[in-house]
Coordinates of C-alpha atoms and ligand atoms in Angstrom, one line a residue:
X18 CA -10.3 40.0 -84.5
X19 CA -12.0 41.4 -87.5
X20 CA -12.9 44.5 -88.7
X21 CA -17.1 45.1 -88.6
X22 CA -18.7 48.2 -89.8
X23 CA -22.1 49.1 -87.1
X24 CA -24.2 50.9 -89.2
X25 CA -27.2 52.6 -87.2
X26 CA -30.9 53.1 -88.7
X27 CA -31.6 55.7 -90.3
X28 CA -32.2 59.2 -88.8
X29 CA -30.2 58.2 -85.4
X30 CA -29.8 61.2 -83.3
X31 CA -26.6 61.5 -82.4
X32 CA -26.0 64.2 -79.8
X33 CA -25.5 64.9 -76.1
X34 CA -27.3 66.5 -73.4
X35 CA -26.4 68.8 -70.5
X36 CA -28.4 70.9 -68.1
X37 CA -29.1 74.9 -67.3
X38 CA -27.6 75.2 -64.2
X39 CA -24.6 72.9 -65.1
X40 CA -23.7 75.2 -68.1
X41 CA -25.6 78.4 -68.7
X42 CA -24.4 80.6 -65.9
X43 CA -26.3 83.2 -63.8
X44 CA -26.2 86.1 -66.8
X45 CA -28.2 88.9 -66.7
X46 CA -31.6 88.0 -67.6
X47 CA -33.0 87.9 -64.0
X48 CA -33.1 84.7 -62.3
X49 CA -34.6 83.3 -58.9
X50 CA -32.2 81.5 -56.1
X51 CA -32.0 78.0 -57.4
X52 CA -31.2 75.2 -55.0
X53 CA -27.6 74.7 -55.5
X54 CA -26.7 78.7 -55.2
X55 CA -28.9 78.7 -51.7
X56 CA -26.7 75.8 -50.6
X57 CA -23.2 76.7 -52.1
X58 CA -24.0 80.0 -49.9
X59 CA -24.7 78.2 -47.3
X60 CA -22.2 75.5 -47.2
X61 CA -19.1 76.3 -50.0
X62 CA -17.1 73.2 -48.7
X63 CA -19.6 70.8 -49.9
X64 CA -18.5 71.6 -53.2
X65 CA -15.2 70.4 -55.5
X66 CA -12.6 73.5 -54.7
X67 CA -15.3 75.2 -53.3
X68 CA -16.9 75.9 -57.0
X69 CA -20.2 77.0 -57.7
X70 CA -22.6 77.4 -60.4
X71 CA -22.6 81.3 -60.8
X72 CA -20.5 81.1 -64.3
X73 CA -19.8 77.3 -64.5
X74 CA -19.5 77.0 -68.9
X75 CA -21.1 80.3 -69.0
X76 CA -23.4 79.4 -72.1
X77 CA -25.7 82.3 -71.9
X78 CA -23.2 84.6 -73.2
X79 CA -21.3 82.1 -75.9
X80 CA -24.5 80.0 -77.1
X81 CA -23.5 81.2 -80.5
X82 CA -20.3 79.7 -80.7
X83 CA -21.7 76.6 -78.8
X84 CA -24.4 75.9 -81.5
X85 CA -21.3 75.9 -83.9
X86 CA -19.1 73.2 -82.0
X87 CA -22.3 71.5 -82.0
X88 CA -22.5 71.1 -85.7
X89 CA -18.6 71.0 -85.3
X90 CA -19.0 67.9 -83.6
X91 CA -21.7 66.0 -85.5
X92 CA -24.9 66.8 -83.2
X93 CA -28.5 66.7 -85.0
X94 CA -29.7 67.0 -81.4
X95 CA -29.0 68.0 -78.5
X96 CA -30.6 67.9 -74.7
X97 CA -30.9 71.4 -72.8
X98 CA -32.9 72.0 -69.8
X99 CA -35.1 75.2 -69.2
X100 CA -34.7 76.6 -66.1
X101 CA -37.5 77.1 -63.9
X102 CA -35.9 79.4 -62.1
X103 CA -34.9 81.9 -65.5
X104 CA -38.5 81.6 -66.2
X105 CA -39.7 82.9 -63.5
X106 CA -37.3 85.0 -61.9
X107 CA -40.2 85.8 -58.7
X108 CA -39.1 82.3 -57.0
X109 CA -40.3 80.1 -59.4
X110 CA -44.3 81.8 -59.8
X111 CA -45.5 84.7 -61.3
X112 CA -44.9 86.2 -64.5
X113 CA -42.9 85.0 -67.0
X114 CA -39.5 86.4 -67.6
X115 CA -39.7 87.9 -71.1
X116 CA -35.6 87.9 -71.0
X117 CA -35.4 84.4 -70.7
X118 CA -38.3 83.5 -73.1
X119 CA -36.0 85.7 -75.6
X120 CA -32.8 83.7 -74.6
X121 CA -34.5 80.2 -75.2
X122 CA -36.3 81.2 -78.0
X123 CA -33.0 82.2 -79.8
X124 CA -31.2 79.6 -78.8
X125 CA -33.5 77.1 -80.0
X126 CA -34.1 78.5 -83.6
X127 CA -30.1 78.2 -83.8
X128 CA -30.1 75.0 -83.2
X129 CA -32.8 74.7 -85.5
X130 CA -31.0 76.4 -88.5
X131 CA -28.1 74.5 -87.5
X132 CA -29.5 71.0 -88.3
X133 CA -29.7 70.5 -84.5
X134 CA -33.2 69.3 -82.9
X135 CA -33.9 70.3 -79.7
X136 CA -35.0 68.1 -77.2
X137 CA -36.3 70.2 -74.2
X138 CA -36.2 68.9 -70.5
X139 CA -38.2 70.8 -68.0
X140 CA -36.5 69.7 -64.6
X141 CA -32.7 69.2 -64.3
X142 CA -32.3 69.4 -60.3
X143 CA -32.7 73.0 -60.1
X144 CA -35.3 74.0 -57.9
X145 CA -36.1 77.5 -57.0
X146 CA -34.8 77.7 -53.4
X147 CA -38.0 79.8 -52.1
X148 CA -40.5 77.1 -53.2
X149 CA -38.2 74.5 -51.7
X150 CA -38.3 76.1 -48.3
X151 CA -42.3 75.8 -49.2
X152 CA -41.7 71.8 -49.0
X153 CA -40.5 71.4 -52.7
X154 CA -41.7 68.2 -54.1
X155 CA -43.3 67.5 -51.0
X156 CA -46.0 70.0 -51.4
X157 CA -48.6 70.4 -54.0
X158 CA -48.5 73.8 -54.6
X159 CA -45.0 73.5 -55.8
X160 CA -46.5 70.5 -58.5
X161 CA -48.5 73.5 -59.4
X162 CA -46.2 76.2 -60.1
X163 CA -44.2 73.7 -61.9
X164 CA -46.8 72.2 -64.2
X165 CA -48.0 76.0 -64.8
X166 CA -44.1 76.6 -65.6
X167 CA -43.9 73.3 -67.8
X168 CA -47.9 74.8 -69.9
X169 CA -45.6 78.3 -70.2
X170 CA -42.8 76.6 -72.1
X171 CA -45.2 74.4 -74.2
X172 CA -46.7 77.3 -75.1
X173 CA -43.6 79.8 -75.6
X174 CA -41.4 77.1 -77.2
X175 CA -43.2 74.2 -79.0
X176 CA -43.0 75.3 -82.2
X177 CA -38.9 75.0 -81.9
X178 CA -39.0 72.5 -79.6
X179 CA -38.7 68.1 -81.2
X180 CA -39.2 66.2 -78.1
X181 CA -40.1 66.9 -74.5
X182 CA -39.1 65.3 -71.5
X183 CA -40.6 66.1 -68.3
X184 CA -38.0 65.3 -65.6
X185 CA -33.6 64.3 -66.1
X186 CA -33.4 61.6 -63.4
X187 CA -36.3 62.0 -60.8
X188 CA -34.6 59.6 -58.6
X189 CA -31.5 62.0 -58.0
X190 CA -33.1 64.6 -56.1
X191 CA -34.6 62.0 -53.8
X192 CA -31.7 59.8 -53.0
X193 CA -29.9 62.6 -52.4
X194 CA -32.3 65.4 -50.5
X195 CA -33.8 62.1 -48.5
X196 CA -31.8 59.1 -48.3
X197 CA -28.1 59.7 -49.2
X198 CA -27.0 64.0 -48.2
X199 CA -25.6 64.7 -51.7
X200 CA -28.3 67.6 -52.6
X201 CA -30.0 70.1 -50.9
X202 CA -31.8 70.3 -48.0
X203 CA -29.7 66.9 -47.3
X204 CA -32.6 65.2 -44.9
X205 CA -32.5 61.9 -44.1
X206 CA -36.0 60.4 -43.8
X207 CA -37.6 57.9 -46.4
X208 CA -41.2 58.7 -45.7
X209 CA -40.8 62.8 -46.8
X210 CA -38.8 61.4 -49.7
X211 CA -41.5 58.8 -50.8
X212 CA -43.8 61.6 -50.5
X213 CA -41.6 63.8 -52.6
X214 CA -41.2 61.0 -55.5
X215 CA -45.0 60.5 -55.4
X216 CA -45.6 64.1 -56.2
X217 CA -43.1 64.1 -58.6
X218 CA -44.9 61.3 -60.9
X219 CA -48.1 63.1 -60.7
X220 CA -46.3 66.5 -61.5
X221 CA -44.7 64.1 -64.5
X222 CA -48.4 63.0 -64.9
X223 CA -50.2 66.7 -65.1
X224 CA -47.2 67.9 -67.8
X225 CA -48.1 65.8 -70.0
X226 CA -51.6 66.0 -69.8
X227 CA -51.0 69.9 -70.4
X228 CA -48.8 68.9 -73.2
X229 CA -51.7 67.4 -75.1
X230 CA -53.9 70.5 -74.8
X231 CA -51.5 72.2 -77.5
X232 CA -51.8 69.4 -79.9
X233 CA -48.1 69.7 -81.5
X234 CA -46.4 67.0 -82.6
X235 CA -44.1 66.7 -80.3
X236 CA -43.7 63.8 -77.6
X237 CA -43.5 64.4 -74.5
X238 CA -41.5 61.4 -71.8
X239 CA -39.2 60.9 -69.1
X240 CA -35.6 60.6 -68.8
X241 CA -34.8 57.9 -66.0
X242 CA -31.6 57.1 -64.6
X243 CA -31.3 53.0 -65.0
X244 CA -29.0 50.1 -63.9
X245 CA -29.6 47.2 -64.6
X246 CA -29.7 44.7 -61.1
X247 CA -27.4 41.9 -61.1
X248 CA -27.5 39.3 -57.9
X249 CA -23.7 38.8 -56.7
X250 CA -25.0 34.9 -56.8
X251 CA -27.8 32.3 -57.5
X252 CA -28.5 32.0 -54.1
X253 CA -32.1 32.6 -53.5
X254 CA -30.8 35.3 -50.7
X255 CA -28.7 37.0 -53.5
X256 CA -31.4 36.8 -56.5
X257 CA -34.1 38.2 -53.5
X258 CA -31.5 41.0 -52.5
X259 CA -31.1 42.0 -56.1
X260 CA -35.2 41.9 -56.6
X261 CA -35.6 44.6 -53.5
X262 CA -33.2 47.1 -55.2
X263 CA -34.4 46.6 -58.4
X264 CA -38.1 47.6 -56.9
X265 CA -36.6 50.8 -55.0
X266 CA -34.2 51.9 -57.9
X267 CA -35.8 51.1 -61.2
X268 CA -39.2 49.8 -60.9
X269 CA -40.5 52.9 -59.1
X270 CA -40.6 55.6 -61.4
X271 CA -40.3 53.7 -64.8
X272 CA -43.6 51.6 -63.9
X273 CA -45.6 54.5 -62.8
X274 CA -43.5 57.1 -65.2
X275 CA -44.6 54.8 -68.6
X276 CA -47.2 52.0 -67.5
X277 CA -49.0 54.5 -64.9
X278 CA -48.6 51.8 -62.4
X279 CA -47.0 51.2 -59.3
X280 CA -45.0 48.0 -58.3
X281 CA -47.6 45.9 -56.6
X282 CA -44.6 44.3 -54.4
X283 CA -42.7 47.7 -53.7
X284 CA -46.1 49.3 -52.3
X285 CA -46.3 45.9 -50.0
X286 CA -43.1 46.3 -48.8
X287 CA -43.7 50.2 -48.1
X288 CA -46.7 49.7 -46.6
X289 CA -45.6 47.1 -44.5
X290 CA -42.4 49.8 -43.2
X291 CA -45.0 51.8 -42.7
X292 CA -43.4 54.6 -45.6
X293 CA -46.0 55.1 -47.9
X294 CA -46.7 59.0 -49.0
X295 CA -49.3 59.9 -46.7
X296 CA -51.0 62.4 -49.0
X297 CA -52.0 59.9 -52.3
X298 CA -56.0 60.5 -53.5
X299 CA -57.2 58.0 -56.2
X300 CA -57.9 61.1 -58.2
X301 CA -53.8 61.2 -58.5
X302 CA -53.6 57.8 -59.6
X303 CA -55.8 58.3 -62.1
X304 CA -53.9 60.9 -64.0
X305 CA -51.1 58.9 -63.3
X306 CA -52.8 56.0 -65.4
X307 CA -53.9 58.4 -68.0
X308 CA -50.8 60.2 -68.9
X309 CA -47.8 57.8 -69.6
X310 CA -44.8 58.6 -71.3
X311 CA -44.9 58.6 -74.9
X312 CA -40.7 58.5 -75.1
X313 CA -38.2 57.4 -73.0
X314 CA -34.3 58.2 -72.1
X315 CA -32.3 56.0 -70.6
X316 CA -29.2 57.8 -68.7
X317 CA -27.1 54.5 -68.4
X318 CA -23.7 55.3 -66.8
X319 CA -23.0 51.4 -64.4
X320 CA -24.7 47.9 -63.3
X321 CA -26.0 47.7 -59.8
X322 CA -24.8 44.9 -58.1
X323 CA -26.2 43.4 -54.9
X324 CA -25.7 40.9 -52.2
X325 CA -28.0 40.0 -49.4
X326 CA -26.7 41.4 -46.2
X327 CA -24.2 40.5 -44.4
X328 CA -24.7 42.8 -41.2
X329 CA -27.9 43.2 -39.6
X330 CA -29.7 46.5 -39.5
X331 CA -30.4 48.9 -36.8
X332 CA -33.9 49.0 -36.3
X333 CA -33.5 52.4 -34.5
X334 CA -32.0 53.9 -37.2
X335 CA -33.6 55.6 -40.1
X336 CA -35.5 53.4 -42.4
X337 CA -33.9 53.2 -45.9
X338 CA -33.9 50.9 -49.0
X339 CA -30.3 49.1 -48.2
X340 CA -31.9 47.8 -45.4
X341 CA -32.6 44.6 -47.5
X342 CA -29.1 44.3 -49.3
X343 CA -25.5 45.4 -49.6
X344 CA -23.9 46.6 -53.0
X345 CA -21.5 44.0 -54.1
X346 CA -17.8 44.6 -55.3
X347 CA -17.6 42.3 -58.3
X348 CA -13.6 40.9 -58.3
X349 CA -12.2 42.0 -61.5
X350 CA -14.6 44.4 -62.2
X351 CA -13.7 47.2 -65.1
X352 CA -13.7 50.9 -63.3
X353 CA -13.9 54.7 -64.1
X354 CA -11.7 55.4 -60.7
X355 CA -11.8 58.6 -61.1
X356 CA -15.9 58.9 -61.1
X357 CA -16.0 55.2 -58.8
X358 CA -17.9 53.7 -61.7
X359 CA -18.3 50.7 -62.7
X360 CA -17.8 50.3 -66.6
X361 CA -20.1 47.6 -67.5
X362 CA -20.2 48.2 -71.6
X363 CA -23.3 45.0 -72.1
X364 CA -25.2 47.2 -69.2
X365 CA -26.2 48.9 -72.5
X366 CA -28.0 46.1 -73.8
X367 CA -29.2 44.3 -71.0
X368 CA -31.1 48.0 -69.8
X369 CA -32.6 48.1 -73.7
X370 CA -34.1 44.3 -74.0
X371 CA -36.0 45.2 -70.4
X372 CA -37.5 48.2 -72.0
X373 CA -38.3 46.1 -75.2
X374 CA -39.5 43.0 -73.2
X375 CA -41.2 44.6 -70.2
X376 CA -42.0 48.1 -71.0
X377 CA -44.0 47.4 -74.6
X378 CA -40.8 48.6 -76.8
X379 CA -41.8 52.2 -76.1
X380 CA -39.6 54.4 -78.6
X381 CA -36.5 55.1 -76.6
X382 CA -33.2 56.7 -77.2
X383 CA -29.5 56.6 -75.2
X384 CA -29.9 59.8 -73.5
X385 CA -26.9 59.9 -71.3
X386 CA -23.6 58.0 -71.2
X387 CA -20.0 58.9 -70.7
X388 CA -17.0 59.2 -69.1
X389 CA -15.7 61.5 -66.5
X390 CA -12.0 61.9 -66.3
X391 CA -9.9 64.2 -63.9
X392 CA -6.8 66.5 -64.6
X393 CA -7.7 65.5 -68.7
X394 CA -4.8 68.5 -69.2
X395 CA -2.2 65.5 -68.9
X396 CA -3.5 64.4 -72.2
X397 CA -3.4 67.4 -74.2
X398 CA -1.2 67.5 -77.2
X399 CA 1.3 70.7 -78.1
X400 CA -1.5 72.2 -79.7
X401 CA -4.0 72.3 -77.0
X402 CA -5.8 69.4 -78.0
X403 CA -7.2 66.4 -75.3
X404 CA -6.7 63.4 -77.0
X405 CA -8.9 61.5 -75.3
X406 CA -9.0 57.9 -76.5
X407 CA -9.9 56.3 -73.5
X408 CA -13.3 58.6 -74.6
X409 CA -13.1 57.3 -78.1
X410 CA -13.2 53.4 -76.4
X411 CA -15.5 53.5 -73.8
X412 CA -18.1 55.1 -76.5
X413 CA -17.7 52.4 -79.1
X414 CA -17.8 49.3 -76.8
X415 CA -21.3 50.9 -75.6
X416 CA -22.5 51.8 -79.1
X417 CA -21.6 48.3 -80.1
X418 CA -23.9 46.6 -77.1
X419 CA -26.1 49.2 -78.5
X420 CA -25.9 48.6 -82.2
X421 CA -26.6 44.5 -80.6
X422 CA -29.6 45.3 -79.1
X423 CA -31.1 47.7 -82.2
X424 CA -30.4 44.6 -84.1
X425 CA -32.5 42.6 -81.9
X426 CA -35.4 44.4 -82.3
X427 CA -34.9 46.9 -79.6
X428 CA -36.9 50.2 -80.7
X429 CA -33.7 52.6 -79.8
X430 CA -34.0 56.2 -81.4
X431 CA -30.4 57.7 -80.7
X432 CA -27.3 58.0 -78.1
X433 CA -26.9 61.3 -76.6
X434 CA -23.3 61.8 -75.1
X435 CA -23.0 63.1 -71.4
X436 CA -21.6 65.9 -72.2
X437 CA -21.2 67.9 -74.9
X438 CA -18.2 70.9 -73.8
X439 CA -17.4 70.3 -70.2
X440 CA -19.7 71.7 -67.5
X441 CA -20.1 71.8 -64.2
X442 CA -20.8 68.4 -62.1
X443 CA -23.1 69.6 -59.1
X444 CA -20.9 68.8 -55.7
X445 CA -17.9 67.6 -58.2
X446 CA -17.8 70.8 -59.8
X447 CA -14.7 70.8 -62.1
X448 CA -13.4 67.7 -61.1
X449 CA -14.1 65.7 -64.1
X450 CA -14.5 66.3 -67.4
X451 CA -16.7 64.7 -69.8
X452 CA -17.2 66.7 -72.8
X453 CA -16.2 66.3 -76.7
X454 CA -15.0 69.7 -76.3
X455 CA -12.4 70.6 -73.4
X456 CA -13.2 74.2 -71.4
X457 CA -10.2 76.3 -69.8
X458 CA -12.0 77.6 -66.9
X459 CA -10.0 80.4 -66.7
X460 CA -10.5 81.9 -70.1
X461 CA -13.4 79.8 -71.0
X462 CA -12.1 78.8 -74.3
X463 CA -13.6 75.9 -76.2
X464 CA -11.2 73.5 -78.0
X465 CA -12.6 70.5 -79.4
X466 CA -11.3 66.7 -78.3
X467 CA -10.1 64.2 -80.4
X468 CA -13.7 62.4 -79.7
X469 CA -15.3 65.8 -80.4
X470 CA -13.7 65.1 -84.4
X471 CA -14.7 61.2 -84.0
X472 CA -17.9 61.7 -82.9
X473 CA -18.5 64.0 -85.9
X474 CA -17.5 61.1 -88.1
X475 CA -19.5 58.8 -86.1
X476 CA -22.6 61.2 -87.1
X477 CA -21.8 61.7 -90.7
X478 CA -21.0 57.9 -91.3
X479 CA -24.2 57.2 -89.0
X480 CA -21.7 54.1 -87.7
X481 CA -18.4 53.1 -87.6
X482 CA -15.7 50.5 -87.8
X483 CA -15.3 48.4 -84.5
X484 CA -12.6 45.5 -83.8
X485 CA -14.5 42.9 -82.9
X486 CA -14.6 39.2 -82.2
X487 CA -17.6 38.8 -80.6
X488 CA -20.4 40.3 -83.0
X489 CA -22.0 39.0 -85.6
Ligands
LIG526 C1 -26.1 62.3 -64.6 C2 -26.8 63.7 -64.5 O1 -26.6 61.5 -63.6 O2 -24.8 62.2 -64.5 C3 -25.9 64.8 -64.8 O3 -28.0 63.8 -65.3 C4 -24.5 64.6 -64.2 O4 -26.4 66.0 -64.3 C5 -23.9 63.3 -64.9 O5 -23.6 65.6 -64.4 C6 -22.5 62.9 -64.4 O6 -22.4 62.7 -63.1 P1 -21.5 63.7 -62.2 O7 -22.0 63.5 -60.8 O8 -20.1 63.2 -62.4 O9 -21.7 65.1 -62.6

């Protein structure tokens, strides 16, 4: 083993990311029904100690402090989502809530002063529940309230604002409104969700071309949820398997999201299923060609691994992608247990040289990783303090992959931590925490990690030391 110092390029952002509903709480400034409080009314036992998202880190009373342990802990940047649903507190349309233009606009001139760019992401999950019952994604006139909702925040916000990014993980809502029952209004039919993603590229689509209107300098992209695809095997069955999720899972929204394209071989397959969106004009394809992404994040948290099937399907049942494959258990494989995730540290890089190789090097930045870990309390020190070095590991054997691929030409920007002071995880709720700075829920104190003070060093040494004996 020797000792290597990974220095990062200049600039790096170094940061994390979280999103409104996960951390702001309701407050006071008026806000619409979003998805996850119609559902949590509806169904409470869906969620981790039956835990919802009225308070969760309760940011929109403490953002004060929070912009300190920001700077505490080494962020020049930092991902926040605006919610829809704050902005326009009359079910997502309407006028615009001058409360939460006041909120956001402080916030983000905080930040500001505080050496902290903002990067600003327009859809984190949280649908208004009104225009959900109106179809959500599935309807137009909901791509239309939300692109006037995305032109409101260019235009309240985008002189504070350093990047843009028009959806976190498009793919989550439709695996799990449509395909897998893990968000609301848990359907289970692939042709509604195809229709759903389709309308959610050209939404993607007609932000950024209202982006451009205002001229600032700015870009505006995409954060996408991607895993690499690795065949269990060589056998021609295996590699074909792995091709098939690859198409469903990462090919269709990075193609059309940053070449304005569409799979050739996924639309064959679809229309073969008969599953294509029925409502798809050649006018929408064009602004899908015409307004690409012009930066990308890459929310890398496991591999994908895939076998051919070993079963055969039931016709009957409803159509869905794993139809053509099973996920493979690798032996020996390296887990989170307490998320069910694989830890696959070279994921990093293999995810990176496919942007750089197939995707025309678009500038690109780390803009989730991380580690969730339950009942972290069993790791706190007398004086309060998680000492999380499991945290500490699983960052630097990514950052080194990372560090790999920048060195091979790779044009990576930054590595955003998920998350920064623990928040709330959806249908998980409290269950695991990932932050660099721990939350008592019951008194909502803040106390900084022991990552929290290395990832401060990490940011003021832009690098840092790594045992290694396999880089050079
Ligand atoms: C990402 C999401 O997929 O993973 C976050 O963008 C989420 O919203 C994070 O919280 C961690 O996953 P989970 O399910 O453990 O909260």
């Amino acid at each position: 083993m020797t000792l290597q110092q990974l220095q990062f390029p200049e600039n790096f952002w170094w940061g994390s990311a979280w999103s409104a509903e996960q951390a702001e709480g309701r407050g006071e400034t008026g806000k619409a029904e979003t998805v996850w409080e119609r559902w949590y009314k509806e169904q409470p036992t869906r969620f981790y100690q039956r835990i919802g998202s009225e308070v969760t880190t309760d940011h929109i009373h403490r953002y004060h402090e929070d912009v300190q342990l920001m700077k505490q802990t080494g962020h020049n940047s930092f991902r926040v989502s605006i919610s829809w649903a704050r902005m326009f507190p009359n079910d997502g349309v309407g006028e615009v809530n001058p409360k939460a233009v006041a909120f956001y606009r402080d916030l983000f001139t905080e930040m500001n002063q505080n050496g902290v760019k903002v990067f600003a992401n327009l859809y984190h999950f949280d649908m208004p529940a009104k225009l959900q019952g109106q179809g959500g994604w599935e309807s137009r006139d909901v791509v239309a309230a939300y692109v006037h909702f995305a032109d409101t925040c260019f235009k309240e916000f985008g002189d504070l604002v350093y990047h843009w990014f028009t959806f976190n993980e498009p793919l989550g809502p439709i695996l799990g409104s449509y395909l897998e029952d893990f968000h609301y209004p848990n359907v289970i039919d692939f042709k509604r969700g195809a229709q759903a993603a389709f309308f959610t590229i050209l939404a993607h689509a007609q932000a950024i071309a209202a982006h451009k209107k205002y001229g600032l300098e700015s870009k505006i992209g995409v954060i996408l949820n991607l895993s690499p695809t690795f065949p269990r095997s060589q056998n021609p069955a295996d590699v074909k398997a792995a091709e098939i999720a690859d198409l469903f899972y990462t090919r269709s929204f990075l193609d059309p999201m940053v070449k304005g394209t569409f799979p050739e071989k996924l639309t064959d397959l679809l229309r073969t299923y008969d599953q294509l969106p029925a409502d798809m004009t050649e006018a929408d394809l064009q602004i899908i060609k015409e307004n690409t992404s012009q930066i990308l994040g890459l929310n890398y948290y496991e591999p994908r691994r895939v076998k051919a099937r070993l079963t055969a399907i039931n016709p009957e049942g409803p159509f869905l992608p794993d139809w053509f494959f099973e996920h493979h258990v690798m032996p020996g494989r390296k887990m989170n247990e307490y998320r069910g995730w694989e830890i696959y540290e070279k994921g990093i890089y293999d995810l990176c040289m496919d942007i750089k190789n197939n995707y025309g090097n678009i500038e690109a930045f780390i803009s989730e990783n991380g580690m969730g870990v339950a009942d972290e309390e069993r790791f706190m020190d007398e004086n309060g303090q998680v000492i999380d070095t499991y945290r500490i590991d699983f960052i630097k054997d990514h950052l080194a992959y990372l560090w790999k691929a920048i060195n091979e030409g790779c044009n990576i920007k930054g590595y955003h931590l998920w998350t920064f002071i623990d928040c709330w995880s959806w249908i998980n709720a409290y269950k695991n925490r990932y932050g660099l700075v721990s939350l008592d829920l019951a008194t909502q104190k803040r106390t900084i990690k022991k990552s929290g003070e290395f990832y401060k060093n990490l940011s003021d040494n832009n690098g840092f030391e790594y045992e290694t004996d396999w880089l050079v």
